[in-house]
Structures are given as C-alpha cells and as structure tokens.
Coordinates of C-alpha atoms and ligand atoms in Angstrom, one line a residue:
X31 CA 72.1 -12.1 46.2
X32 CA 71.4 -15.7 45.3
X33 CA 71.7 -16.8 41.6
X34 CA 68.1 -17.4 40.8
X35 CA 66.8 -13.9 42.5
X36 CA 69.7 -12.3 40.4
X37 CA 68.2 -14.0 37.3
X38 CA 65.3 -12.8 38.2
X39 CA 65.8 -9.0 38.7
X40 CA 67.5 -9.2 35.5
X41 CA 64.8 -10.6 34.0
X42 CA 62.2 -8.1 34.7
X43 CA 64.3 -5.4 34.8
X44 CA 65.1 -6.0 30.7
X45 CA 61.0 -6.3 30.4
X46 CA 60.8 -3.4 32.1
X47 CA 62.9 -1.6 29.6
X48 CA 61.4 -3.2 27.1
X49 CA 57.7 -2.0 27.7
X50 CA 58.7 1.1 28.9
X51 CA 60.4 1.9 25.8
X52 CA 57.4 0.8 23.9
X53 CA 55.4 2.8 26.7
X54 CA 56.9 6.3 25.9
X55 CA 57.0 5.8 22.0
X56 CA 53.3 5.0 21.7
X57 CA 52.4 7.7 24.9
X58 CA 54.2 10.9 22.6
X59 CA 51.1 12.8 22.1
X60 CA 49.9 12.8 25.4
X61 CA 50.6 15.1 28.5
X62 CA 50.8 12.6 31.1
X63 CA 51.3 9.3 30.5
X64 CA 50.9 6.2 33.1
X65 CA 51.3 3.0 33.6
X66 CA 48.9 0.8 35.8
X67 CA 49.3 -2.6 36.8
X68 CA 46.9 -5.4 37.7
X69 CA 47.6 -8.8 39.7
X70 CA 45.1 -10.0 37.2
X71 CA 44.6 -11.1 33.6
X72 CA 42.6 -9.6 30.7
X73 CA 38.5 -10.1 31.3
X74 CA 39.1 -9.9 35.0
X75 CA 37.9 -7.5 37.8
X76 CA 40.7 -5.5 37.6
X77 CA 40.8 -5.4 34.0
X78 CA 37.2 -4.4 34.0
X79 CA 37.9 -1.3 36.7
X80 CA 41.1 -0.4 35.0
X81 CA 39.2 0.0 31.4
X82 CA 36.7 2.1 33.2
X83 CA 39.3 4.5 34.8
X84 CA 41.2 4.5 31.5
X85 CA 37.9 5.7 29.8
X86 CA 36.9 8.3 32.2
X87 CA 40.7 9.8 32.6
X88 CA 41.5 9.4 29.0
X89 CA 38.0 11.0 28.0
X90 CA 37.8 13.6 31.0
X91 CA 41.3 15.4 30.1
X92 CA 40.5 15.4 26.0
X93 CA 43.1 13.6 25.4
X94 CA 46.6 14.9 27.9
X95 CA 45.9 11.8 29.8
X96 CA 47.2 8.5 28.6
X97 CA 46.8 5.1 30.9
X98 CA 48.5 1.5 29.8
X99 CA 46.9 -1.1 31.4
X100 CA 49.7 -4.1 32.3
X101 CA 47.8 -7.2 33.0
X102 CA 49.1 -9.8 35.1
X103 CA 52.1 -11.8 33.8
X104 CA 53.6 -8.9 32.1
X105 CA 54.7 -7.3 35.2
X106 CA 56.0 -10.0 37.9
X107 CA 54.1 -10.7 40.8
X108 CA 51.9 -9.1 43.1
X109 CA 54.7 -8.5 45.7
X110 CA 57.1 -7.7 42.7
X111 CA 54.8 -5.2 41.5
X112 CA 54.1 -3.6 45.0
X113 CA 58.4 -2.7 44.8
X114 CA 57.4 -0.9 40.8
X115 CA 55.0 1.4 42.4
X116 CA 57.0 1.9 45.2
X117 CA 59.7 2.9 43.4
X118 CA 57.5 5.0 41.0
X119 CA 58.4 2.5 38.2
X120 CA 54.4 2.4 38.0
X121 CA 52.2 5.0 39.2
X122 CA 49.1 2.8 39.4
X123 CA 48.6 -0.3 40.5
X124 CA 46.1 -2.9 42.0
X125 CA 47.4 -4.5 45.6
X126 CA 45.5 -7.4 47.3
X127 CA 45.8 -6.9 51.0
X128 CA 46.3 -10.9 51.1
X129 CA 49.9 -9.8 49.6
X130 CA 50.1 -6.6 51.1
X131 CA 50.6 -8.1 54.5
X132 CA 54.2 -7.7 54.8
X133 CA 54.6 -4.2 54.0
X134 CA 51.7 -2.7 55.8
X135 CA 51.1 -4.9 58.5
X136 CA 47.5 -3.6 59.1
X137 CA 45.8 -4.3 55.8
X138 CA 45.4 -7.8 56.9
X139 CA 42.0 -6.9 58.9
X140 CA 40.9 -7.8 54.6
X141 CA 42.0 -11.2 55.9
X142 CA 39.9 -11.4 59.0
X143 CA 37.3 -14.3 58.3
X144 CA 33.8 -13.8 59.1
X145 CA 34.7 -9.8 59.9
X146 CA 32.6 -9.1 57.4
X147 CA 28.8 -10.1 57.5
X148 CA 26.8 -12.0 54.8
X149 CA 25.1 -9.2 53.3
X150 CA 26.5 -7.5 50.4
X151 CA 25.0 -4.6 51.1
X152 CA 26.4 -3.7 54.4
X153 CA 29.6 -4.6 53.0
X154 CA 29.7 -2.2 50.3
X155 CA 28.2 0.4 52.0
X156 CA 31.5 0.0 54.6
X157 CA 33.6 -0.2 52.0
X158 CA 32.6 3.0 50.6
X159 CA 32.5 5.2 53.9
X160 CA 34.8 3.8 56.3
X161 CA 36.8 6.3 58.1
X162 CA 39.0 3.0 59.8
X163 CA 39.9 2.4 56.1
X164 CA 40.7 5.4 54.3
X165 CA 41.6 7.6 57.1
X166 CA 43.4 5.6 59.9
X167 CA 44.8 2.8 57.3
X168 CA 45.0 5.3 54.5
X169 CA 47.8 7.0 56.6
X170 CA 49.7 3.2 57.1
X171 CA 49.8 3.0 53.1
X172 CA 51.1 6.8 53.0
X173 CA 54.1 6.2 55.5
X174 CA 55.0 3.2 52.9
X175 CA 54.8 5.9 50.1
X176 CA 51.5 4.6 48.7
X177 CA 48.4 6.4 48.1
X178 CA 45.0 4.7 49.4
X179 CA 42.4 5.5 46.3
X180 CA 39.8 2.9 46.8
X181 CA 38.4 -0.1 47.9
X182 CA 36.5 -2.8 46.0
X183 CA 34.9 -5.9 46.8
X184 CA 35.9 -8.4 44.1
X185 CA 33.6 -11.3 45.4
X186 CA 33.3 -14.2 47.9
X187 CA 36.0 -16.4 48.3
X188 CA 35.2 -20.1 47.3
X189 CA 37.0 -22.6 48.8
X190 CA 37.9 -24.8 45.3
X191 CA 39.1 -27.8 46.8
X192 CA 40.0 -32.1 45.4
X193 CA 38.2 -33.0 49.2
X194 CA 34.6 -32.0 50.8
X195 CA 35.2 -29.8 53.2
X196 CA 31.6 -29.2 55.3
X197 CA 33.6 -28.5 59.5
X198 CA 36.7 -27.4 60.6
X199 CA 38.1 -30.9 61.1
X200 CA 37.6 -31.9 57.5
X201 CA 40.7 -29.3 57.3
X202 CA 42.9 -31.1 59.1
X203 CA 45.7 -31.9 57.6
X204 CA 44.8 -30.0 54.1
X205 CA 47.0 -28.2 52.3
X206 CA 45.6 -24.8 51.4
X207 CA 47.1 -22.7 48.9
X208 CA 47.0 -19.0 50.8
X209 CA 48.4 -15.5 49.6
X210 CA 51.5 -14.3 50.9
X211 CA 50.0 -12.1 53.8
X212 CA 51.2 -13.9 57.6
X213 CA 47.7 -13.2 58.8
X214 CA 46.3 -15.5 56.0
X215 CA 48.6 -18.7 57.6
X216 CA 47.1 -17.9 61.2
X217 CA 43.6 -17.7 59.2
X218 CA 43.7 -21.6 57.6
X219 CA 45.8 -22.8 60.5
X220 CA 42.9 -22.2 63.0
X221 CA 40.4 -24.0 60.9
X222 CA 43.6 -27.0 61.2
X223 CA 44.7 -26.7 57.7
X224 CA 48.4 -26.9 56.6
X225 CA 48.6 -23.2 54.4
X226 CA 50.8 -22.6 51.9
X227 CA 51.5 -19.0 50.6
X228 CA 52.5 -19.2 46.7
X229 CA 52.2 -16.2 44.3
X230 CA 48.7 -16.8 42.2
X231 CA 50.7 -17.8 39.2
X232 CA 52.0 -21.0 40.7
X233 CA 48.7 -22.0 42.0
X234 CA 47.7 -24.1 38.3
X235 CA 50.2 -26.3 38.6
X236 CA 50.8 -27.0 42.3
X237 CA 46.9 -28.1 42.0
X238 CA 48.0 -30.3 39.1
X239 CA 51.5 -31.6 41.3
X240 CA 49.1 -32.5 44.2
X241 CA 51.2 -30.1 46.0
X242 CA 48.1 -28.3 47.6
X243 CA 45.1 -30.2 48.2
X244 CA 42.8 -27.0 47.5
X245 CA 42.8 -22.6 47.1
X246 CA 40.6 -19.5 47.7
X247 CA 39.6 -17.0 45.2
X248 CA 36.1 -15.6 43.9
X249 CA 34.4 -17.5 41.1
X250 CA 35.7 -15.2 37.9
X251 CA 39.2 -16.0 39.1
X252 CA 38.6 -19.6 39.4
X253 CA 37.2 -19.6 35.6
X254 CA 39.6 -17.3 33.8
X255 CA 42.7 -19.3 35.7
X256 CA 41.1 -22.5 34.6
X257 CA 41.6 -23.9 39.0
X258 CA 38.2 -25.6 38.2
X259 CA 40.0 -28.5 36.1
X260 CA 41.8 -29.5 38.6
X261 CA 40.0 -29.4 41.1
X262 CA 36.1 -31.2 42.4
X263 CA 34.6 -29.0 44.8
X264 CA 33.7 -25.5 45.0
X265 CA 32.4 -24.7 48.4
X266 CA 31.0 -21.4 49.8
X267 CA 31.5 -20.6 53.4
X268 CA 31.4 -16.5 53.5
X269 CA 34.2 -16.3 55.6
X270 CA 35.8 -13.5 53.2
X271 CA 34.7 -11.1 50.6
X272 CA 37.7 -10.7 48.3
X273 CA 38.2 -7.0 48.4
X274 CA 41.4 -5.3 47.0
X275 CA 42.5 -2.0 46.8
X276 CA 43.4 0.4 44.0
X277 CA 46.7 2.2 44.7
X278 CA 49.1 4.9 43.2
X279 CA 52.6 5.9 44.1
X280 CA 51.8 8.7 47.0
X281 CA 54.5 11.6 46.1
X282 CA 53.1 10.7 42.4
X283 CA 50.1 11.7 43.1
X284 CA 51.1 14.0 45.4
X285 CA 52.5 16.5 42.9
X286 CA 49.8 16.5 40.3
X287 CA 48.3 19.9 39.4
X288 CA 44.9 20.1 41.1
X289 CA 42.9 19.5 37.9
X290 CA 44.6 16.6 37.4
X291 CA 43.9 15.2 40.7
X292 CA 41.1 15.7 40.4
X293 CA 40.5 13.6 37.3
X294 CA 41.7 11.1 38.5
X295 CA 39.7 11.1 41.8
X296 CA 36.9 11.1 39.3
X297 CA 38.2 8.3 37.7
X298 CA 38.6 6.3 40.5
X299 CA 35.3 6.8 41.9
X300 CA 33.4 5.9 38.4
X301 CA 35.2 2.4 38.2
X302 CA 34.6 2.0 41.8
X303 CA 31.0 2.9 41.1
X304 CA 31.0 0.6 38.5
X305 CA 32.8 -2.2 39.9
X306 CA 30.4 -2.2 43.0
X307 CA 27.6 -3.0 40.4
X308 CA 29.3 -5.3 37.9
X309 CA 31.2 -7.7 40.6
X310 CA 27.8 -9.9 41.0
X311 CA 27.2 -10.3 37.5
X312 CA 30.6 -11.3 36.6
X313 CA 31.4 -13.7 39.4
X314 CA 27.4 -15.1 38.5
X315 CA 28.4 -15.5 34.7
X316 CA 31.5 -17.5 35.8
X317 CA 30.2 -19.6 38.0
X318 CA 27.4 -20.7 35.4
X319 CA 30.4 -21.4 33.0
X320 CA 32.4 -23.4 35.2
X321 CA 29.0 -25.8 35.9
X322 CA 28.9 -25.6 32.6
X323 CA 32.2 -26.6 31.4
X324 CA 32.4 -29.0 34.1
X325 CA 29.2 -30.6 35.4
X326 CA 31.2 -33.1 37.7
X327 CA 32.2 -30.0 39.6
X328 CA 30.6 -30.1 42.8
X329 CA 29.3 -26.8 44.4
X330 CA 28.2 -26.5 47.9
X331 CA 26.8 -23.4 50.1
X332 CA 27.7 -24.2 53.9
X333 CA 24.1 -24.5 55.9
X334 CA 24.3 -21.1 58.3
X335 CA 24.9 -24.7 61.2
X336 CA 27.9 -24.9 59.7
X337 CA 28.9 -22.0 58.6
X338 CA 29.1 -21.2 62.7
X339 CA 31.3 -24.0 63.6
X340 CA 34.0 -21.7 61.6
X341 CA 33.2 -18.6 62.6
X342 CA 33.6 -19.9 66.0
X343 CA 37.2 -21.3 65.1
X344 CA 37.8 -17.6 62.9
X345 CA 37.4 -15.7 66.4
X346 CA 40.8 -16.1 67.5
X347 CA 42.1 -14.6 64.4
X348 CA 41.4 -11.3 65.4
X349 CA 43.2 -11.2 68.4
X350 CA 46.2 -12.3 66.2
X351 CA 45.3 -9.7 64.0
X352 CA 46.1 -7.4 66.9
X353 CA 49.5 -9.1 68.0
X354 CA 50.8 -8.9 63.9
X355 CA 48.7 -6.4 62.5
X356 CA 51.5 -3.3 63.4
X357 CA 50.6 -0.6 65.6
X358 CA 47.0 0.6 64.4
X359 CA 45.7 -2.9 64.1
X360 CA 43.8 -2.5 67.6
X361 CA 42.2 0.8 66.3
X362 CA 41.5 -0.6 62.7
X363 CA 40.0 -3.7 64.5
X364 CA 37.8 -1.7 67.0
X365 CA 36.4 1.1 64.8
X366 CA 36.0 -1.3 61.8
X367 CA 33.4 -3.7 64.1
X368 CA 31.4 -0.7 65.6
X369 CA 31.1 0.6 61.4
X370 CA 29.6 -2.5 60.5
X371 CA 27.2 -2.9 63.5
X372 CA 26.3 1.1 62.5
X373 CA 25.6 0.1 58.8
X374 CA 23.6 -3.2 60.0
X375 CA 21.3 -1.1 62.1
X376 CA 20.8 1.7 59.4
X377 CA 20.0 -0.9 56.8
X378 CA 18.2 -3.3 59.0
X379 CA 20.3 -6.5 58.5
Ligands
6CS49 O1 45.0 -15.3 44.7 C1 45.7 -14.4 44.3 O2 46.9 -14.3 44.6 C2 45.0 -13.3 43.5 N1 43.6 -13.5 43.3 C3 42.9 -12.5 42.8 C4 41.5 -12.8 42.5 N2 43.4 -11.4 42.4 C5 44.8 -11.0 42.7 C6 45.5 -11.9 43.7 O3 46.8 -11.8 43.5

C-alpha cells in the first residue's frame, strides 16, 4: 500500500472511531441507532432529505429510532464513503451515480446527456415509477450489497465555467472538472473537452490553481461551495438533471423487523416527496444569491439552436453507455427511452 493511501486509511479509520464512539454514547436510549452519510454539506439537498427522514423515522417509531446525519467532510469522500456502507460501517448513505460508476457499471445511464427531456415534470414522474430503475438496476445495486431506496432529482447541472461556452467547439481544449464515473470522461470528451475526474472537495482550489478551466453541478451546490468566486460564467444547457440516489447497506436492511422496514420505507418516501417539491425553490434561492453576491457573474440559458448542436454530439454517448455500462446497460438503456416517451405522451410534452 503506498504511503500516502496508508496515511489515509489511518486517518479515517481513527475519525471513524472517534465519531462512532461519540455515536453510541449519545444513541444509548434508542433502539436502533444509524448513521447516514451525505456527499454534501449542511443546507444542502441532501441535508434537507436527510432532516426530513430523520424527522419522520425518529417521530414515526416514538422515539426506538435514532439517525446521525454525517455531512460531507466528516466522512471522506463520495467513493470512500460508498466502501463505509458497503462494509456496514454506515447504514445510510447518499451515492451520486457520477461516483457510482465504478462499482455498478450501469448507474451511469444518470450520466447520459440529454437522456432526459427538458421538462421537469416528465422527469419526476420517471423518476418516481421507473421499473428500469428500481427493478432491473435496483438488482445491480443488490449484487454489490446495496439497497436501492430512492431516486431524487437534485437539479440541472450548470456548466460554471472562466470561458463562454455557447457550441461544442468552444470545448475544445477545456478542462472540465467531472466526477469519478468513466462514463462522465466519454460524456465531456465528445463535446471535445479535456475531463478531469476529482473528488468535489478538490474542485475549490483546482478552479483557483487554473488547474480546470470550468465544473458541473446544480446551482445550490455552486453557492454553498462558494465555485461562483472563481469562476465568470454560469451556463445552462439541460444536458443533465443531477439526480442521486438514497442508499442503505442491503443485508442491513434486509434483517430489520417488518415494522421497522416499514418505517423507514415511509421515511424515505416523505423526503423523497418533499425533495421532489423543495429542489426548485432551493436551487431558485441560490441562483438569486449568487447574482447577488456577484453581479459580474455571467448567466446564460443555451437558445433550444444550440442546445441541439450538443445533443447531436451527446448521441454517441449512449452507445458507449452500452459498451461500459456492465451487462444490463442495453436493457436499462432500452426500457428507460420507451418510459420516457410513455410519460411524454401521458402528460402531453
Ligand atoms: O460534484 C460532486 O462531486 C458532488 N455534487 C453534488 C451536488 N453532490 C454530491 C457530489 O459528490
């Protein structure tokens, strides 16, 4: 093991200790007692759906149930905190798929650009009822010993960039900060960029270094992690909704008593519920203080002209998607395209 990894593991592991030790002093009086960690800080999405489940399992079991939220930072990274719930360490935690890639090949279809259609409303609605999600992927996150318990949109993802970028070849060359998933390199690289996978903690300062010329996340990310100061542009292209998915350790949850289950399937589905309503507002509110705190900011919608020009360079993604997305990629792929034309008919879109 190389020095710095070692340092590392030794690192977290002595956290780990740490908080868990605090963990099972404070958690004496309750029954059950969990631990659920976010790839986010405090005020974010994830906070915001975590607080809710808290409240609904904590209230809904009169007390047996106790859930510590670990924001991000606390933790390790996303991919360090996908090996804690693995390993049980945690028994709930959030996982964005645009991590997820390397452990269950298939979730990248969340990093499909232009997948997805424009309106909102057709994407929750999928989100919500997809049998390609929770059934056929559900069962790639089970053989990795995870349990699929929802799926939330967290908002668009707004290219936040030190260049105007308005066509593909206004890419070239670029250096795009990308999450670790594989399918997210093939993604920039077909627009012409140059991506660069880091772990969201790094992306402040590599901004700062000029290391990266530009990221991706929804507007209450780009606030709370302050990427707007250094940065000039923040463009909108709809190419991806930032959706990310709520996940427990599967034998976990597998051997809870019934009731308890069922709790916290209630749980889950009132912070969905409420996530699904509050992700608008939020990302709204932060966008209107990032203007605010920075009027020099620049922020563009692409015209639906050229918007096209990257769908048209996004198509071949899929069929990469196929070739690295493991062995249910084709099905995911297939089903997940005749959902959404299903849910554009019903609603009309
Ligand atoms: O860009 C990232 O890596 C992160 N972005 C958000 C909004 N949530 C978690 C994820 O790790």
């Amino acid at each position: 093991m190389k020095r710095r990894h070692l340092m590392t593991v030794i690192c977290l592991s002595l956290a780990l200790v740490f908080l868990f030790g605090f963990h099972a002093a404070k958690a004496s009086a309750a029954k059950y007692s969990w631990r659920f960690a976010l790839e986010e800080i405090e005020g974010s999405m994830q906070d915001a759906f975590a607080k809710k489940f808290k409240e609904v399992a904590e209230q809904k079991s009169n007390g047996d149930i106790q859930v510590d939220i670990y924001p991000y930072g606390q933790l390790g990274t996303s991919s360090q905190i996908t090996e804690l719930l693995q390993n049980g360490a945690v028994e709930f935690a959030f996982q964005s798929p645009g991590h997820l890639g390397s452990y269950i090949p298939e979730v990248q279809i969340f990093s499909v650009h232009y997948l997805f259609p424009s309106n909102e409303e057709v994407i929750k609605k999928v989100l919500k009822e997809s049998a390609a999600l929770y059934d056929t992927l559900g069962h790639c996150y089970e053989a990795k010993d995870f349990r699929l318990l929802s799926i939330i949109p967290e908002g668009w993802q707004i290219w936040t960039t030190n260049k105007e970028i308005r066509k593909p070849d206004d890419f070239e060359g670029f250096k795009m900060r990308v999450m670790t998933s594989p399918l997210l390199v093939e993604a920039y690289k077909a627009y012409g960029a140059s991506p660069t996978p880091m772990p969201y903690s790094e992306i402040y300062s590599a901004l700062q270094l000029k290391m990266i010329d530009g990221q991706v996340n929804p507007y209450f990310a780009i606030e709370e992690m302050k990427f707007y100061e250094v940065t000039k542009y923040m463009i909108k292209a709809d190419q991806l909704m930032f959706i990310c998915t709520f996940v427990s350790n599967n034998e976990f949850y597998k051997n809870l008593p019934d009731d308890i289950k069922k709790i916290v399937d209630e749980a889950s589905a009132a912070a969905t519920d409420f996530i699904f309503s509050y992700q608008d507002k939020l990302n709204e509110e932060r966008k209107g203080k990032i203007l605010k705190a920075k009027p020099s900011m620049v922020h563009y919608e692409l015209t639906p002209e050229e918007r096209a020009a990257f769908q048209e360079k996004a198509m071949v993604v899929r069929d990469k998607y196929v070739e690295i997305g493991g062995p249910q990629a084709r099905e995911i792929l297939d089903s997940l395209v005749k959902e959404i034309e299903k849910v554009q008919k019903e609603i009309g879109s």
